[in-house]
Amino acid sequence: MSTGKNLRLTIEVWRQASPDQPGRFETYELDAVSADISFLEMLDQLNERLIKEGKDPVAFEHDCREGICGSCGFMINGQAHGPLRGTTVCQLHMRHFHDGERLVLEPWRAQAFPVRKDLVVDRDSFDRIMAKGGYNSTRVGNAPEANSILVGKETASKAFDAAACIACGACVAACKNGSALLFVSAKNAHLGLLPQGAPERYRRAVRMVEQMEKEGFGGCSNTLECEAACPKQISTGWIQRLTRDYIRGKTVEDTGEVAESGGG
Amino acid sequence: MALDGKSPTGPIEGRWAKRKADAKLVSPANRRKYSVIVIGTGLAGASAAASLADQGYKVKAICFHDSPRRAHSVAAQGGINAAKNYQNDNDSDFRLFYDTIKGGDFRARESNVYRLAELSANIIDQSVAFGVPFAREYGGTLANRTFGGVLVSRTFYARGQTGQQLLYGAVSNLWKNVDSGQIELLTQKDVLDIVVVDGKCRGVIVRDLRTGQLETHMAHAVVMCTGGYANVFYLSTNAMKSNVTAMWRAHRRGALLANPCFTQIHPTCIPAHSEFQSKLTLMSESLRNDGRVWAPKKAGDTRRPEQIPDEERDYYLERKYPTYGNMVPRDVASRNAKYMCDEGRGALGLRAVFLDFRDAIKRDGKHAIEEKYGNLFDMYAQITGDNPYQSPMVIYPAPHYTMGGLWVDYDLMSNIPGLFVLGEANFSDHGANRLGASALMQGLADGYFVIPYTLPHYLAGQTFAPLTADHDAAKSALNDARTRLDKMVAIKGDTSVDRFHRDLGMVMLDKCGMSRTREGLAEARTEIRRLRDEFWQRVRIPGDAKGFNPEVEKAGRVADFLEFAELMVHDAGERNESCGGHFREEYQTPDGEALRDDDNFMYVAAWEFKGVGETPALHKEPLTFEYVKPTQRSYK
């Protein structure tokens, strides 16, 4: 379980006091980082030291520290959430680094995610997209009996794969266009695949994509960096589905057809 | 003073129907004239906000995260119970009710628990309608699994991420109402106090975490859904920011706090690795469906598990509890792990035991195990660097859930009119121990199906003074919050907030954790007071409270934990019996099981605040059991 090893590390951290002030990198030397602790616990230790020295601790977002709340995330040496595939930065442990390594920590860089302080960015743009279509228009109280609508195991499982997105923003940060398409397409697929979300399938796609564009996210760069960076390994295949749904939705908007779907 | 829980009377199956039939209504046209503040956007908060908004009330939903989807309900893994009887294994509302009352060691209110069981099935319907991708069978119907303390399969799940999916379902409905303008969503606001006007709860004081500004928000009623207080132990499975502040501040304003010593230590967590550990990670109870728990038979056996032959392994839960085996309730499983370690029989010489999948993999194949628990196995491997497909998990109990909370009546209203408390933040349904997969059920039952009936009844029966933040009570609450923040920031001592939190956690885990003694609790009280005094002299908060400053947020939370902890220890010291998760070493059966004292302690202990460091006043709500006869709990 325990490696018992200690590492010496040099870390360069982006320090920016507030959104309207310029930022810069600051370098810190850490001489005894246990290889057993997590990346954020390493920053906790640094902060404990900074507080003792009367300095301002490094701000970073975090909460559950088990990879599910989606709060945490920053770039480590240019990689969103660091070098380990399918892993949020809170689940990244120091045993994956070696003695003497130099690490550069930066916040997500994207127009739609303004930096608030140090490694913390504002991701409200994601929620404004969700509020345009990330739901089924059902009221509490009028749900049919759960087994009255059958959902195939494969369909439920695919919907789950898409629903696993934690909205951390790594996909946006990893994309050179700052595109949010992986995030939006995952939500669109999760709801649209299930029969309960099918009636709004096309309307949802159109409304979410339009809000996404309004927020200043870029178009798809086609490099699939987003999938590589995603801690939940969401597939870029969903982007094709979103594009189809969006086009269908726009087409019927123009022709006055009714766009409803039987799902799938 | 004896407290009245206002449970309806008559046959238990008809009580909720009776309560609903008696409830007053607000006409659809008048609902928009009422505003409700919902604090917290976890399962209870998101579902309450959405349900009330769907009815037409104006709702302000407040959370401290940057997005409602990050509330800690998101981390619940294993599942949610519902008495659907889809497995045809003789499940029913009554059986779920019975299991929950017994699992809670006869310290919960029968009427509330029956209602919970009654509402459980509809939660599944509702969640499916919102798009929750539960596990399914090939034929398209919903799948189930078993959880601890029961003999039926009634747990619905979405891989190991059931909480996440249920929360996204509830939050999606919240977003729908944000879209339509029915809900105003206020993110990154910490609730620092409640406002009580003419004896009614009419608002909250919040601190905007981005700007540092203090704000007053007024409404006709406040619904508090702020989760539990397990972070009083510092190391727990709770998220780092989960806290007691809103609950504690309401307590200081007069809300009674009930059974704070009823805390749950979850048996299967990844043990702490070092002093820098910031939190503990749970491994879902569902793993005990297939994993077998064992410890070496010999004390001091530090061999790798593969090197320990079967005859030298003690599958102690299967040995001691043949009927329930590895699926005993959490308190029993945790206590037994502790006993193994106390006897020097910890896994690898650590304070830990093994959770072994060797036999399940041999029986069902690796693929089947991966299907059920894949993400949990991955998480384990990520954290520990070990592969649980090859060698057993090494686990130990950790603080996880808190059954205690603000006292509420059957309508989920606290003793302050207009202050409703839902989900883990109230004390109501789980008694002295919560069964697995019941927290999600309670949060959503409260939010989807209780509050939409009881809160309108309250509103319809009141006449309200006009809403204004200029009221003296609001101004004075705002002023109190500001003074306290300024005082804290001005200390500029030499010790970090985290240091105090860690020290408090050590005291609580050691003296008020899995087992407690009269002497230990008295020592804990002295320690807590010393830490609290030291905090107010030596804490160092860098910067000021004017802008975004995570250290200010943490400091306020730890300051409240330092006050709350004393009440928890007091409650544990006054309850001279063992029940559920509250284990007083002085009170145990010859087999080391919890020994209740029904003659003297069959009551809810609801405490009234009398000042920091002062002895709180006890109000008792007697518990009566008409349907489940209290017995010595047995899982043998």
PDB file of N, CA, C and O in Angstrom, chain B residues 297-334:
ATOM      1  N   LYS B 297      -6.261 -15.236  11.704  1.00  0.00           N
ATOM      2  CA  LYS B 297      -6.629 -15.833  12.993  1.00  0.00           C
ATOM      3  C   LYS B 297      -5.603 -15.503  14.076  1.00  0.00           C
ATOM      4  O   LYS B 297      -5.948 -15.333  15.235  1.00  0.00           O
ATOM      5  N   LYS B 298      -4.353 -15.464  13.664  1.00  0.00           N
ATOM      6  CA  LYS B 298      -3.262 -15.219  14.626  1.00  0.00           C
ATOM      7  C   LYS B 298      -3.040 -13.727  14.826  1.00  0.00           C
ATOM      8  O   LYS B 298      -3.028 -12.976  13.850  1.00  0.00           O
ATOM      9  N   ALA B 299      -2.823 -13.314  16.072  1.00  0.00           N
ATOM     10  CA  ALA B 299      -2.449 -11.925  16.307  1.00  0.00           C
ATOM     11  C   ALA B 299      -1.041 -11.702  15.774  1.00  0.00           C
ATOM     12  O   ALA B 299      -0.204 -12.617  15.796  1.00  0.00           O
ATOM     13  N   GLY B 300      -0.796 -10.501  15.284  1.00  0.00           N
ATOM     14  CA  GLY B 300       0.544 -10.150  14.824  1.00  0.00           C
ATOM     15  C   GLY B 300       0.941 -10.788  13.496  1.00  0.00           C
ATOM     16  O   GLY B 300       2.125 -10.819  13.144  1.00  0.00           O
ATOM     17  N   ASP B 301      -0.035 -11.288  12.756  1.00  0.00           N
ATOM     18  CA  ASP B 301       0.262 -11.905  11.456  1.00  0.00           C
ATOM     19  C   ASP B 301       0.338 -10.816  10.392  1.00  0.00           C
ATOM     20  O   ASP B 301      -0.668 -10.248   9.991  1.00  0.00           O
ATOM     21  N   THR B 302       1.534 -10.510   9.924  1.00  0.00           N
ATOM     22  CA  THR B 302       1.689  -9.407   8.977  1.00  0.00           C
ATOM     23  C   THR B 302       1.897  -9.904   7.548  1.00  0.00           C
ATOM     24  O   THR B 302       2.264  -9.139   6.665  1.00  0.00           O
ATOM     25  N   ARG B 303       1.633 -11.194   7.302  1.00  0.00           N
ATOM     26  CA  ARG B 303       1.856 -11.737   5.957  1.00  0.00           C
ATOM     27  C   ARG B 303       0.908 -11.117   4.930  1.00  0.00           C
ATOM     28  O   ARG B 303      -0.195 -10.676   5.258  1.00  0.00           O
ATOM     29  N   ARG B 304       1.337 -11.111   3.672  1.00  0.00           N
ATOM     30  CA  ARG B 304       0.449 -10.729   2.576  1.00  0.00           C
ATOM     31  C   ARG B 304      -0.726 -11.706   2.566  1.00  0.00           C
ATOM     32  O   ARG B 304      -0.552 -12.886   2.883  1.00  0.00           O
ATOM     33  N   PRO B 305      -1.905 -11.261   2.179  1.00  0.00           N
ATOM     34  CA  PRO B 305      -3.077 -12.130   2.237  1.00  0.00           C
ATOM     35  C   PRO B 305      -2.913 -13.418   1.425  1.00  0.00           C
ATOM     36  O   PRO B 305      -3.389 -14.477   1.845  1.00  0.00           O
ATOM     37  N   GLU B 306      -2.222 -13.327   0.273  1.00  0.00           N
ATOM     38  CA  GLU B 306      -2.066 -14.530  -0.569  1.00  0.00           C
ATOM     39  C   GLU B 306      -1.279 -15.616   0.157  1.00  0.00           C
ATOM     40  O   GLU B 306      -1.381 -16.794  -0.175  1.00  0.00           O
ATOM     41  N   GLN B 307      -0.467 -15.186   1.119  1.00  0.00           N
ATOM     42  CA  GLN B 307       0.364 -16.151   1.834  1.00  0.00           C
ATOM     43  C   GLN B 307      -0.342 -16.755   3.041  1.00  0.00           C
ATOM     44  O   GLN B 307       0.216 -17.620   3.726  1.00  0.00           O
ATOM     45  N   ILE B 308      -1.554 -16.289   3.322  1.00  0.00           N
ATOM     46  CA  ILE B 308      -2.285 -16.812   4.484  1.00  0.00           C
ATOM     47  C   ILE B 308      -3.276 -17.873   4.002  1.00  0.00           C
ATOM     48  O   ILE B 308      -4.214 -17.548   3.277  1.00  0.00           O
ATOM     49  N   PRO B 309      -3.042 -19.131   4.360  1.00  0.00           N
ATOM     50  CA  PRO B 309      -3.941 -20.190   3.899  1.00  0.00           C
ATOM     51  C   PRO B 309      -5.325 -20.062   4.519  1.00  0.00           C
ATOM     52  O   PRO B 309      -5.480 -19.437   5.571  1.00  0.00           O
ATOM     53  N   ASP B 310      -6.323 -20.665   3.853  1.00  0.00           N
ATOM     54  CA  ASP B 310      -7.709 -20.538   4.288  1.00  0.00           C
ATOM     55  C   ASP B 310      -7.922 -20.871   5.758  1.00  0.00           C
ATOM     56  O   ASP B 310      -8.676 -20.183   6.455  1.00  0.00           O
ATOM     57  N   GLU B 311      -7.247 -21.929   6.223  1.00  0.00           N
ATOM     58  CA  GLU B 311      -7.508 -22.346   7.608  1.00  0.00           C
ATOM     59  C   GLU B 311      -6.939 -21.349   8.624  1.00  0.00           C
ATOM     60  O   GLU B 311      -7.269 -21.411   9.804  1.00  0.00           O
ATOM     61  N   GLU B 312      -6.131 -20.402   8.157  1.00  0.00           N
ATOM     62  CA  GLU B 312      -5.610 -19.401   9.101  1.00  0.00           C
ATOM     63  C   GLU B 312      -6.321 -18.054   8.939  1.00  0.00           C
ATOM     64  O   GLU B 312      -5.875 -17.030   9.431  1.00  0.00           O
ATOM     65  N   ARG B 313      -7.430 -18.080   8.176  1.00  0.00           N
ATOM     66  CA  ARG B 313      -8.214 -16.852   8.005  1.00  0.00           C
ATOM     67  C   ARG B 313      -9.479 -16.948   8.848  1.00  0.00           C
ATOM     68  O   ARG B 313     -10.087 -18.002   8.935  1.00  0.00           O
ATOM     69  N   ASP B 314      -9.885 -15.831   9.406  1.00  0.00           N
ATOM     70  CA  ASP B 314     -11.129 -15.802  10.176  1.00  0.00           C
ATOM     71  C   ASP B 314     -12.133 -14.912   9.423  1.00  0.00           C
ATOM     72  O   ASP B 314     -12.001 -13.681   9.421  1.00  0.00           O
ATOM     73  N   TYR B 315     -13.104 -15.554   8.768  1.00  0.00           N
ATOM     74  CA  TYR B 315     -14.188 -14.793   8.136  1.00  0.00           C
ATOM     75  C   TYR B 315     -15.177 -14.480   9.264  1.00  0.00           C
ATOM     76  O   TYR B 315     -16.206 -15.127   9.392  1.00  0.00           O
ATOM     77  N   TYR B 316     -14.797 -13.491  10.058  1.00  0.00           N
ATOM     78  CA  TYR B 316     -15.458 -13.315  11.358  1.00  0.00           C
ATOM     79  C   TYR B 316     -16.921 -12.908  11.264  1.00  0.00           C
ATOM     80  O   TYR B 316     -17.706 -13.262  12.138  1.00  0.00           O
ATOM     81  N   LEU B 317     -17.312 -12.177  10.224  1.00  0.00           N
ATOM     82  CA  LEU B 317     -18.731 -11.804  10.132  1.00  0.00           C
ATOM     83  C   LEU B 317     -19.582 -13.032   9.793  1.00  0.00           C
ATOM     84  O   LEU B 317     -20.652 -13.236  10.350  1.00  0.00           O
ATOM     85  N   GLU B 318     -19.081 -13.864   8.886  1.00  0.00           N
ATOM     86  CA  GLU B 318     -19.812 -15.086   8.533  1.00  0.00           C
ATOM     87  C   GLU B 318     -19.870 -16.036   9.740  1.00  0.00           C
ATOM     88  O   GLU B 318     -20.863 -16.730   9.952  1.00  0.00           O
ATOM     89  N   ARG B 319     -18.784 -16.039  10.516  1.00  0.00           N
ATOM     90  CA  ARG B 319     -18.743 -16.920  11.690  1.00  0.00           C
ATOM     91  C   ARG B 319     -19.713 -16.448  12.775  1.00  0.00           C
ATOM     92  O   ARG B 319     -20.488 -17.231  13.300  1.00  0.00           O
ATOM     93  N   LYS B 320     -19.721 -15.135  13.043  1.00  0.00           N
ATOM     94  CA  LYS B 320     -20.515 -14.644  14.169  1.00  0.00           C
ATOM     95  C   LYS B 320     -21.975 -14.386  13.809  1.00  0.00           C
ATOM     96  O   LYS B 320     -22.849 -14.416  14.672  1.00  0.00           O
ATOM     97  N   TYR B 321     -22.232 -14.085  12.539  1.00  0.00           N
ATOM     98  CA  TYR B 321     -23.600 -13.726  12.127  1.00  0.00           C
ATOM     99  C   TYR B 321     -24.014 -14.564  10.917  1.00  0.00           C
ATOM    100  O   TYR B 321     -24.136 -14.038   9.802  1.00  0.00           O
ATOM    101  N   PRO B 322     -24.214 -15.871  11.114  1.00  0.00           N
ATOM    102  CA  PRO B 322     -24.457 -16.733   9.952  1.00  0.00           C
ATOM    103  C   PRO B 322     -25.661 -16.308   9.093  1.00  0.00           C
ATOM    104  O   PRO B 322     -25.636 -16.492   7.875  1.00  0.00           O
ATOM    105  N   THR B 323     -26.700 -15.734   9.680  1.00  0.00           N
ATOM    106  CA  THR B 323     -27.885 -15.370   8.885  1.00  0.00           C
ATOM    107  C   THR B 323     -27.578 -14.220   7.915  1.00  0.00           C
ATOM    108  O   THR B 323     -27.906 -14.273   6.744  1.00  0.00           O
ATOM    109  N   TYR B 324     -26.956 -13.172   8.414  1.00  0.00           N
ATOM    110  CA  TYR B 324     -26.680 -11.999   7.577  1.00  0.00           C
ATOM    111  C   TYR B 324     -25.269 -12.032   6.993  1.00  0.00           C
ATOM    112  O   TYR B 324     -24.981 -11.367   6.002  1.00  0.00           O
ATOM    113  N   GLY B 325     -24.380 -12.750   7.633  1.00  0.00           N
ATOM    114  CA  GLY B 325     -23.005 -12.886   7.137  1.00  0.00           C
ATOM    115  C   GLY B 325     -22.337 -11.541   6.933  1.00  0.00           C
ATOM    116  O   GLY B 325     -22.359 -10.679   7.819  1.00  0.00           O
ATOM    117  N   ASN B 326     -21.782 -11.346   5.731  1.00  0.00           N
ATOM    118  CA  ASN B 326     -21.077 -10.096   5.442  1.00  0.00           C
ATOM    119  C   ASN B 326     -22.026  -8.907   5.323  1.00  0.00           C
ATOM    120  O   ASN B 326     -21.582  -7.771   5.256  1.00  0.00           O
ATOM    121  N   MET B 327     -23.334  -9.177   5.261  1.00  0.00           N
ATOM    122  CA  MET B 327     -24.297  -8.104   5.069  1.00  0.00           C
ATOM    123  C   MET B 327     -24.947  -7.619   6.378  1.00  0.00           C
ATOM    124  O   MET B 327     -26.092  -7.177   6.377  1.00  0.00           O
ATOM    125  N   VAL B 328     -24.237  -7.705   7.475  1.00  0.00           N
ATOM    126  CA  VAL B 328     -24.762  -7.126   8.716  1.00  0.00           C
ATOM    127  C   VAL B 328     -24.788  -5.607   8.559  1.00  0.00           C
ATOM    128  O   VAL B 328     -24.117  -5.056   7.683  1.00  0.00           O
ATOM    129  N   PRO B 329     -25.581  -4.905   9.402  1.00  0.00           N
ATOM    130  CA  PRO B 329     -25.601  -3.446   9.297  1.00  0.00           C
ATOM    131  C   PRO B 329     -24.217  -2.838   9.554  1.00  0.00           C
ATOM    132  O   PRO B 329     -23.327  -3.483  10.098  1.00  0.00           O
ATOM    133  N   ARG B 330     -24.116  -1.574   9.186  1.00  0.00           N
ATOM    134  CA  ARG B 330     -22.814  -0.902   9.222  1.00  0.00           C
ATOM    135  C   ARG B 330     -22.215  -0.823  10.618  1.00  0.00           C
ATOM    136  O   ARG B 330     -21.012  -1.012  10.795  1.00  0.00           O
ATOM    137  N   ASP B 331     -23.046  -0.493  11.610  1.00  0.00           N
ATOM    138  CA  ASP B 331     -22.475  -0.338  12.949  1.00  0.00           C
ATOM    139  C   ASP B 331     -21.869  -1.648  13.431  1.00  0.00           C
ATOM    140  O   ASP B 331     -20.795  -1.667  14.024  1.00  0.00           O
ATOM    141  N   VAL B 332     -22.557  -2.755  13.137  1.00  0.00           N
ATOM    142  CA  VAL B 332     -22.062  -4.065  13.579  1.00  0.00           C
ATOM    143  C   VAL B 332     -20.766  -4.417  12.838  1.00  0.00           C
ATOM    144  O   VAL B 332     -19.785  -4.870  13.452  1.00  0.00           O
ATOM    145  N   ALA B 333     -20.735  -4.172  11.542  1.00  0.00           N
ATOM    146  CA  ALA B 333     -19.539  -4.486  10.756  1.00  0.00           C
ATOM    147  C   ALA B 333     -18.348  -3.650  11.217  1.00  0.00           C
ATOM    148  O   ALA B 333     -17.228  -4.157  11.348  1.00  0.00           O
ATOM    149  N   SER B 334     -18.594  -2.384  11.487  1.00  0.00           N
ATOM    150  CA  SER B 334     -17.500  -1.496  11.898  1.00  0.00           C
ATOM    151  C   SER B 334     -16.925  -1.914  13.241  1.00  0.00           C
ATOM    152  O   SER B 334     -15.715  -2.003  13.430  1.00  0.00           O
TER     153      SER B 334
END
